Coordinates of C-alpha atoms and ligand atoms in Angstrom, one line a residue:
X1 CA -88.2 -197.6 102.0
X2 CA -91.0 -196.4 104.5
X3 CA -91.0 -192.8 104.9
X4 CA -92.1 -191.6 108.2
X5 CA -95.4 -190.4 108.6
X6 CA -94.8 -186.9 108.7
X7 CA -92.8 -186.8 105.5
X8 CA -96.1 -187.9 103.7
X9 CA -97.3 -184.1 103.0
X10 CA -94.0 -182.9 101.7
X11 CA -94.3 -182.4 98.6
X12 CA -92.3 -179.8 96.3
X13 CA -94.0 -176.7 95.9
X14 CA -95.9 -175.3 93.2
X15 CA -93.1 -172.5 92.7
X16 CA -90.6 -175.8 92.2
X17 CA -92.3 -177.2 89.9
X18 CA -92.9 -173.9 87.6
X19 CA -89.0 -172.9 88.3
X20 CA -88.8 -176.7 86.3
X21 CA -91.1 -176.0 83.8
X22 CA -89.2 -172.4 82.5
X23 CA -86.1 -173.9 82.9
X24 CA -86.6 -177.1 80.3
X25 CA -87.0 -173.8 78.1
X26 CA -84.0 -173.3 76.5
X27 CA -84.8 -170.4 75.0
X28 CA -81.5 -168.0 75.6
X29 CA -84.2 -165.2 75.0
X30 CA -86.6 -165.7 77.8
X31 CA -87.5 -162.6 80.0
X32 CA -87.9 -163.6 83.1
X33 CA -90.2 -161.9 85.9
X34 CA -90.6 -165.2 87.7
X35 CA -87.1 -164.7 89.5
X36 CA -87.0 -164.4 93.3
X37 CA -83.4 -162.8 92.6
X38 CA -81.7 -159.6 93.3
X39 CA -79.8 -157.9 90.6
X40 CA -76.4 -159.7 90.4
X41 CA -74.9 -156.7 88.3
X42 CA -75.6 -154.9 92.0
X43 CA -73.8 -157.1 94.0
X44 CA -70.3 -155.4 95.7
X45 CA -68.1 -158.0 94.3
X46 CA -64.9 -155.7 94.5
X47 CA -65.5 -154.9 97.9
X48 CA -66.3 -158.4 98.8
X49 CA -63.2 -159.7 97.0
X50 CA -61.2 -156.8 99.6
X51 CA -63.0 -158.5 102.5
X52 CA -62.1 -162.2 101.3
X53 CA -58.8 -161.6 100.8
X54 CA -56.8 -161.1 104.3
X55 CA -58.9 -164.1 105.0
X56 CA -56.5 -166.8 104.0
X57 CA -53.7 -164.5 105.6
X58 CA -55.0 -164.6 109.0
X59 CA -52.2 -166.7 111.1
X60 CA -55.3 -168.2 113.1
X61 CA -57.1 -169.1 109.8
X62 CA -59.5 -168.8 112.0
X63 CA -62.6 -167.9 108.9
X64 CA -61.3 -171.3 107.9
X65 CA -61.6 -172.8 111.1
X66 CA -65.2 -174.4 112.8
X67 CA -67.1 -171.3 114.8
X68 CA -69.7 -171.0 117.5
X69 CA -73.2 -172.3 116.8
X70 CA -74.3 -169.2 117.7
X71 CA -73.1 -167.4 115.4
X72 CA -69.2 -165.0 114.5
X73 CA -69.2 -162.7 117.8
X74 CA -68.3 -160.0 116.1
X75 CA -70.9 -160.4 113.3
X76 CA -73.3 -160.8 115.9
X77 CA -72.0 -157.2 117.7
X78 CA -72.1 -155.3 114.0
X79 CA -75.8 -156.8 113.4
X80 CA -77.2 -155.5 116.8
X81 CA -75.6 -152.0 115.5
X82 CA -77.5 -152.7 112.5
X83 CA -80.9 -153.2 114.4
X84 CA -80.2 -150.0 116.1
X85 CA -79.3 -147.9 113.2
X86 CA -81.7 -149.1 111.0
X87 CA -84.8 -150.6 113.1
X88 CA -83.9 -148.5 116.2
X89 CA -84.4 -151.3 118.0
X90 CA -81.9 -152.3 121.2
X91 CA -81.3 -155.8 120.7
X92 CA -79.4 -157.4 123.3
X93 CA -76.7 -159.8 121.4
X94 CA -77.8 -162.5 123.6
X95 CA -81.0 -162.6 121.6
X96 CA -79.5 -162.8 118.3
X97 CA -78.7 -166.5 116.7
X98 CA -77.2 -166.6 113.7
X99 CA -78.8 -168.6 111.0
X100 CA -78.2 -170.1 107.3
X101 CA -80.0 -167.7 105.6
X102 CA -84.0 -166.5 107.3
X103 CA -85.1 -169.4 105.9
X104 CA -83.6 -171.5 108.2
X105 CA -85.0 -169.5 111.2
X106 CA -88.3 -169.9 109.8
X107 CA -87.3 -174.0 110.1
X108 CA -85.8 -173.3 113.5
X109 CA -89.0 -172.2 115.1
X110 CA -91.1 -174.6 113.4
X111 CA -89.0 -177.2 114.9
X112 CA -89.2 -175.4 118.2
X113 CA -93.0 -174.3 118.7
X114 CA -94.7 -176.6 116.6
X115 CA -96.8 -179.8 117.1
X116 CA -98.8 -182.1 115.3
X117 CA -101.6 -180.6 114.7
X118 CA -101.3 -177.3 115.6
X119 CA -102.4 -174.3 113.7
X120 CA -100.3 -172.1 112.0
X121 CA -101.9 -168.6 110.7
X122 CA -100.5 -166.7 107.5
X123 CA -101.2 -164.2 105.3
X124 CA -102.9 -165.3 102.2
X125 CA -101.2 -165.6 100.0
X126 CA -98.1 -166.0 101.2
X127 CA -94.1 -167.1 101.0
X128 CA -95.2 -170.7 100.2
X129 CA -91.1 -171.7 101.3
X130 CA -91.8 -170.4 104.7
X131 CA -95.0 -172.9 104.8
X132 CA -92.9 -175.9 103.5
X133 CA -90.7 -174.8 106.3
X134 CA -93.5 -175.7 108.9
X135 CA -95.0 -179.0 106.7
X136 CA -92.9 -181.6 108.5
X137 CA -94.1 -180.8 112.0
X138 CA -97.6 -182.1 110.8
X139 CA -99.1 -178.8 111.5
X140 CA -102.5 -177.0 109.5
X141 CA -102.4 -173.8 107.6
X142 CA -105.1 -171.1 108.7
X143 CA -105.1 -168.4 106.1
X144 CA -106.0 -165.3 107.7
X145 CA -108.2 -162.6 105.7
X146 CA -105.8 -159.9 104.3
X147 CA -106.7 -156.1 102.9
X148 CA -104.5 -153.5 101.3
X149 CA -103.2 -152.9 104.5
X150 CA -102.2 -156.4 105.1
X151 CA -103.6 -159.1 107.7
X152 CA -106.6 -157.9 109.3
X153 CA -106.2 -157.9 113.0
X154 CA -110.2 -158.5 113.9
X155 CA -109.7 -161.1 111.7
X156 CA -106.5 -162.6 113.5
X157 CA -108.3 -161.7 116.9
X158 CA -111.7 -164.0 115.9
X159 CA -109.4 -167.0 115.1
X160 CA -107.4 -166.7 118.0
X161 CA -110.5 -166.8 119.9
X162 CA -112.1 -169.6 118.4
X163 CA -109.3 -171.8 117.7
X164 CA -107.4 -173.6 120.5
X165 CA -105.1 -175.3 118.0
X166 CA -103.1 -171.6 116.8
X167 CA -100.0 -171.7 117.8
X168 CA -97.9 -169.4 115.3
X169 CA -98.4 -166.5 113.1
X170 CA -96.4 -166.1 110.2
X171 CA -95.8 -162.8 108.5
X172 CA -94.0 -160.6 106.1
X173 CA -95.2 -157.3 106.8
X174 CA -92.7 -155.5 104.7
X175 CA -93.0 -156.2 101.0
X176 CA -94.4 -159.2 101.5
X177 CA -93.2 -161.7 99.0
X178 CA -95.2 -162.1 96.4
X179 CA -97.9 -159.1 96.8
X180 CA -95.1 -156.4 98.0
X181 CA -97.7 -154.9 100.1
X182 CA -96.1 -153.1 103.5
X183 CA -98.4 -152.5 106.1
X184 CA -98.8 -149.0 107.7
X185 CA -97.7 -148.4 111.3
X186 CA -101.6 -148.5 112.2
X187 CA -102.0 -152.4 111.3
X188 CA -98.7 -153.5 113.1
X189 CA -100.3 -151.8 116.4
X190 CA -103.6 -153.1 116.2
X191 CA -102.3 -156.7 115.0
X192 CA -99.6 -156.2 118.3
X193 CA -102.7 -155.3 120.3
X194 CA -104.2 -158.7 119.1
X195 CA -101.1 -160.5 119.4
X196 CA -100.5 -159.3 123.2
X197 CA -104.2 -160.8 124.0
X198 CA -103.1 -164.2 123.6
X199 CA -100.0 -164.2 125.1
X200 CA -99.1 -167.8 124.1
X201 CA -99.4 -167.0 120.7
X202 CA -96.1 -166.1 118.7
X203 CA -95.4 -164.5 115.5
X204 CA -92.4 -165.4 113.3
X205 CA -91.8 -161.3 111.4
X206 CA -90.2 -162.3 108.3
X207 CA -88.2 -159.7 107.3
X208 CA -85.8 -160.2 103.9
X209 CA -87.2 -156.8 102.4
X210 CA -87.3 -154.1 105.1
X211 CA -84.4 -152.2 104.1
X212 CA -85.7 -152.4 100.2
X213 CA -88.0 -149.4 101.2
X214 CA -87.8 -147.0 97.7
X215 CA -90.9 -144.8 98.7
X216 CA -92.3 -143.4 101.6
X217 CA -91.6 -143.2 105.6
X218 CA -89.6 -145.9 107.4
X219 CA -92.6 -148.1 109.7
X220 CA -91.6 -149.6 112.8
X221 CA -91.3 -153.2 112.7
X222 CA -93.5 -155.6 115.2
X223 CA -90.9 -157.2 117.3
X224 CA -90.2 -153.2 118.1
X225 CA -93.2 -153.4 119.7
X226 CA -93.4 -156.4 121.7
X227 CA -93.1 -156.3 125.0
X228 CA -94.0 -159.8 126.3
X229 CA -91.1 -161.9 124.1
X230 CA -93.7 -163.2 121.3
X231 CA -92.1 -161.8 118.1
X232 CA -89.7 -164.0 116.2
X233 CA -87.5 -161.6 114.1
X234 CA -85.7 -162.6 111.2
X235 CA -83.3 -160.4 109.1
X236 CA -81.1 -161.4 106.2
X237 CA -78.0 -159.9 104.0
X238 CA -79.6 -161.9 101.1
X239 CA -81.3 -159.2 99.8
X240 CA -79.1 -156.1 100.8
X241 CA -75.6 -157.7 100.3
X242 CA -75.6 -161.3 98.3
X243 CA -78.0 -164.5 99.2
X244 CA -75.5 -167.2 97.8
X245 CA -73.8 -165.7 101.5
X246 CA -76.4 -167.5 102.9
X247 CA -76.1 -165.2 106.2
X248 CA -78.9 -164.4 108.5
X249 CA -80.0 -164.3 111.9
X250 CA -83.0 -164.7 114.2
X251 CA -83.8 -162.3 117.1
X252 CA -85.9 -164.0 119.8
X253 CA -86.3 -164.4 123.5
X254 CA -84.3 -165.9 126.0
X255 CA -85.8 -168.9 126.3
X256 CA -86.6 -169.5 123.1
X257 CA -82.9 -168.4 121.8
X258 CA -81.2 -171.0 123.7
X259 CA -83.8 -173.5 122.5
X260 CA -83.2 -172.4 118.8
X261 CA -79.7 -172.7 119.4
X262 CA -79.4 -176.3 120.7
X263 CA -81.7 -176.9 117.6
X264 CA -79.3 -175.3 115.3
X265 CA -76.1 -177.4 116.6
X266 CA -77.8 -180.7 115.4
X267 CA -79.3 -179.5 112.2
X268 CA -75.5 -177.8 110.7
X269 CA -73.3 -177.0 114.3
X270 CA -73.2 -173.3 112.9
X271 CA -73.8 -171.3 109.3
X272 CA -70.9 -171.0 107.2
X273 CA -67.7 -169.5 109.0
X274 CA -66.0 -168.4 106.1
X275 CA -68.8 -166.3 104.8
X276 CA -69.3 -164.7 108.4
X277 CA -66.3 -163.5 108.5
X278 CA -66.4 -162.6 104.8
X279 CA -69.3 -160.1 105.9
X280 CA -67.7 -158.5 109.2
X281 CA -65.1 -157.7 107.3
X282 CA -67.1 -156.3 104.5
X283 CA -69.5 -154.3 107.5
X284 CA -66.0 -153.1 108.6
X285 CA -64.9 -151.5 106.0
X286 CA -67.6 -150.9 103.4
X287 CA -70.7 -148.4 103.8
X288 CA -73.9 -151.0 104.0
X289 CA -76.3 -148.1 104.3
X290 CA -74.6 -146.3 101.3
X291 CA -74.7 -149.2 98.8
X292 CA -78.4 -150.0 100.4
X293 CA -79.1 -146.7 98.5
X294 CA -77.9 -147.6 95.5
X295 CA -80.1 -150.5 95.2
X296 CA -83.3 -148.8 96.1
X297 CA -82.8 -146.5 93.3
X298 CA -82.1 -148.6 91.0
X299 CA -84.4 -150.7 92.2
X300 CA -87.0 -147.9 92.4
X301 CA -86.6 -146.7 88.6
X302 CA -87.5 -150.8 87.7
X303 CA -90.3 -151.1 89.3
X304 CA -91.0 -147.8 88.1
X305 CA -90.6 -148.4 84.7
X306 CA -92.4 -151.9 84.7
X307 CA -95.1 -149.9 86.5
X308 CA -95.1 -147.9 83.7
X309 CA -95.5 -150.0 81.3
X310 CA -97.8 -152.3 83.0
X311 CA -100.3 -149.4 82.8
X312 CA -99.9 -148.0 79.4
X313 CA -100.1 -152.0 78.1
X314 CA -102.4 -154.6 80.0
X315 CA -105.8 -154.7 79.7
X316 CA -107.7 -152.2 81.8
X317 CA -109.4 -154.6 84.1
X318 CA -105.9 -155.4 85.3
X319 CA -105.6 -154.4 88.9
X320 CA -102.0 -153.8 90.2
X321 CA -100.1 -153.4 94.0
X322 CA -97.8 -150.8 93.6
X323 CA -94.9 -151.6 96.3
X324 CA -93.3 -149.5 98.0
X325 CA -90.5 -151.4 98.2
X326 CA -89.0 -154.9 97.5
X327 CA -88.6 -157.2 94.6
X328 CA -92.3 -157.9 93.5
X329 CA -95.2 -156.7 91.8
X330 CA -98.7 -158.7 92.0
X331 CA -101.1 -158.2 89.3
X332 CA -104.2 -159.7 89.0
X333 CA -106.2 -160.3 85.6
X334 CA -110.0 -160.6 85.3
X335 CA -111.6 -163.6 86.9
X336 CA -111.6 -165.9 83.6
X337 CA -108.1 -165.7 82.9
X338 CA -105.9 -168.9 84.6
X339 CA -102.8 -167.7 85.2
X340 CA -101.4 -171.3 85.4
X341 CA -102.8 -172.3 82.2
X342 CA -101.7 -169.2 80.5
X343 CA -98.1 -169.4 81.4
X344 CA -97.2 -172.2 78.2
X345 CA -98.4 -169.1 75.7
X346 CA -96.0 -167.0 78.2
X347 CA -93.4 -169.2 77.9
X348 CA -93.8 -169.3 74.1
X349 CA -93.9 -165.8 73.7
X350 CA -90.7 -165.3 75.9
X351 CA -91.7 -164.3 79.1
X352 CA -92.2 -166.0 82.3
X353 CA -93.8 -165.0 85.4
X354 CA -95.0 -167.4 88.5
X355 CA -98.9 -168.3 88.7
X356 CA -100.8 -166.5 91.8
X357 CA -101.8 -169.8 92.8
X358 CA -98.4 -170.9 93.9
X359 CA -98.8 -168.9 97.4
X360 CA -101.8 -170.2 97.8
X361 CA -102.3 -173.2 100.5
X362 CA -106.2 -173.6 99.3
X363 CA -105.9 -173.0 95.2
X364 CA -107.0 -169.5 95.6
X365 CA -105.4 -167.2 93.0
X366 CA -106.3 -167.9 89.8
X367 CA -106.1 -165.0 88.2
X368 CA -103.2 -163.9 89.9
X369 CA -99.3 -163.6 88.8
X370 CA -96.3 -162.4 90.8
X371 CA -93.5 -160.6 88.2
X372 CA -89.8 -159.6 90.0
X373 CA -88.5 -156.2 88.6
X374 CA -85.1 -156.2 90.2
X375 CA -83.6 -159.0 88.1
X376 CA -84.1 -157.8 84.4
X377 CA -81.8 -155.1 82.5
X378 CA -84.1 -152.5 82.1
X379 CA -84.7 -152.4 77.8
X380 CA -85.5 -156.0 78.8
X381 CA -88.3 -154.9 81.7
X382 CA -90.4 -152.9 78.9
X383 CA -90.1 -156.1 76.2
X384 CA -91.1 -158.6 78.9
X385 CA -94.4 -156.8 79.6
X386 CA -94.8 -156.0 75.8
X387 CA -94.8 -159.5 75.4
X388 CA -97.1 -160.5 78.8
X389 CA -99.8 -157.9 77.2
X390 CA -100.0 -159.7 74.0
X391 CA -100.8 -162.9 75.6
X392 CA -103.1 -161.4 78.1
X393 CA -105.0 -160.0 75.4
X394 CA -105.0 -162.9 73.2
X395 CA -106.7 -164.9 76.0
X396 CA -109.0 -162.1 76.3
X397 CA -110.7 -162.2 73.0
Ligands
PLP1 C1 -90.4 -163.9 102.5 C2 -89.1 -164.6 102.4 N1 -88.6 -165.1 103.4 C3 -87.4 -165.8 103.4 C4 -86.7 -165.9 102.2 C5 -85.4 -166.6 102.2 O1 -84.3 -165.7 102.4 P1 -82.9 -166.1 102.8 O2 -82.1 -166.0 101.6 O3 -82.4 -165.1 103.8 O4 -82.9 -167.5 103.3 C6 -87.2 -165.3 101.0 C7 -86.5 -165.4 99.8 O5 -86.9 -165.1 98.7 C8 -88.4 -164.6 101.1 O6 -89.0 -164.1 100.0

């Protein structure tokens, strides 16, 4: 078999391969902070079982039926409400595409804006998924210097200047998986500022965790500033309502809509009818803001309490994002410490986390580790980073 040429950089990532590595471990008492999950004791089931079951009384059948590439009409109408209500945004419904999941409208516009050879500048690190997403159209990663505030726009605006090849910018300014960092309304209007300079330059806003916000003021997202069509917004219900929905859509300009469509019809005709309609009716007659509250408290009083913990038990030189929001918390350890090579002790002490160097495109974060606070009971949270500050501090005598 000859592969074609293109396939030659796609390679699992590192993120994969750990995922492999804890699961061989069948050890029933593993805590695991390397999830990427939300907590499935959280999701609605009742509610979605209610919204599932006039489904297979419909005399159309019609959630059993194929759909519009585009996406449920109705779905599409309620999310639009959504962008209003929650983004204040006024998002024509013409602009919206529904997608399988946000990960497939981070493929979408790949496979739209990219070719070979083009640039494609991210945060660093960054959701290494969404880079995988962009691998097969032969493309080169530019990481772009990030602070506490997220991507530095003078940065962004001296690589837009000097390199002819940068075509996208990918970015998760809210919670950003894996550092949960958010940044401030300040940085979205200088980076839109920067953005608006090069006005062939488009920016894919990857936004899973916006409505995961358990501490301070609600920040305007970037596409609600663009005037000139270059923001790519992507929204999910993976993280609000269940991800094994696999519902999502893409917001983006006319053009570029239609294109991302057409795209769409040859990669899977449309996402999953049944679980469209499954969440209309659940949006019809279930509170989505309400139970959105739910899960940032609870989600709030985990990261909280791993926070907590994190504090009173790893070493001091430990330095720690605290989120505002999201799933994640990024901790990283003093210089000498591998996080790679210390996650076998992990493992055999019960507690697994994923290695900073995963989001890395250039093998930059060593001494990193990402650890997920919304999947673990909460007795659980304070034994898992028990455990993680023994082996930290074993390594460090
Ligand atoms: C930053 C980011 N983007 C996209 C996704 C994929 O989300 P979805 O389930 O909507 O495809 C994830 C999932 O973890 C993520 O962290």
């Amino acid at each position: 078999m000859k592969l074609a040429q293109r396939m030659l950089r796609v390679k699992g990532s590192e993120i994969r391969s750990v995922g492999k590595k804890i699961a061989s471990r069948s050890n029933p008492d593993l805590i695991k902070f390397s999830a990427g999950m939300p907590d499935a004791a959280l999701f609605p089931a009742k509610a979605l079982l209610e919204a599932t079951v006039p489904l297979f009384s419909d005399p159309e059948r019609a959630s059993l039926q194929y759909g519009l590439t585009k996406g449920d009409t109705d779905l599409i109408g309620l999310i639009a409400g959504r962008m209003k209500a929650v983004e204040h945004m006024d998002i024509d419904p013409g602009n919206i595409l529904i997608t399988t999941g946000c990960q497939q409208g981070i493929s979408l516009s790949a496979v739209a804006l990219l070719d070979k050879g083009d640039a494609v500048l991210v945060e660093s690190p960054s959701y290494m998924d969404g880079l995988n997403a962009c691998i097969p159209y032969e493309c080169d990663f530019v990481g772009i210097e990030t602070d506490d505030d997220g991507m530095v726009a003078e940065a962004l605006d001296r690589e837009l200047d000097a390199n002819p090849r940068a075509k996208l910018i990918y970015v998760i300014p809210n919670f950003q998986n894996p550092t949960g960092k958010a940044w401030p309304f300040k940085r979205r209007q200088d980076f839109m500022a920067v953005v608006k300079k090069h006005p062939d330059i488009m920016v894919v806003e990857d936004n899973p965790y916006g409505e995961l916000r358990f501490r301070g003021k609600f920040v305007p997202s970037l596409k609600s500033m663009d005037t000139n069509g270059q923001v790519i917004y992507l929204g999910s219900f993976s993280k609000v309502l269940s991800p094994g929905l696999r519902v999502a859509w893409v917001i983006a300009n006319d053009e570029l809509v239609e294109k991302l469509e057409i795209l769409k019809e040859g990669f899977d005709l449309q996402s999953n009818q049944f679980a469209q309609v499954q969440v209309v009716n659940y949006l019809r007659n279930n509170d989505l803001t309400a139970h959105v509250e739910l899960l940032r408290a609870i989600y709030k009083r985990k990261c909280d309490l791993m926070l907590g913990a994190i504090k009173e038990q790893f070493p001091e030189q430990a330095k720690v994002i605290e989120p505002d929001g999201g799933m994640f918390i990024w901790v990283s350890l003093p210089e000498r410490i591998n996080t790679s090579e210390m996650l076998d002790d992990a493992l055999e002490a019960g507690v697994s986390y994923i290695p900073g160097v995963s989001f890395y495109a250039d093998g930059k974060g060593t001494d990193g580790m990402r650890l997920n606070f919304t999947s673990t009971p909460d007795e659980r949270i304070l034994v898992g980073v028990r455990r993680l500050a023994d082996v930290i501090r074993t390594r460090l005598h």
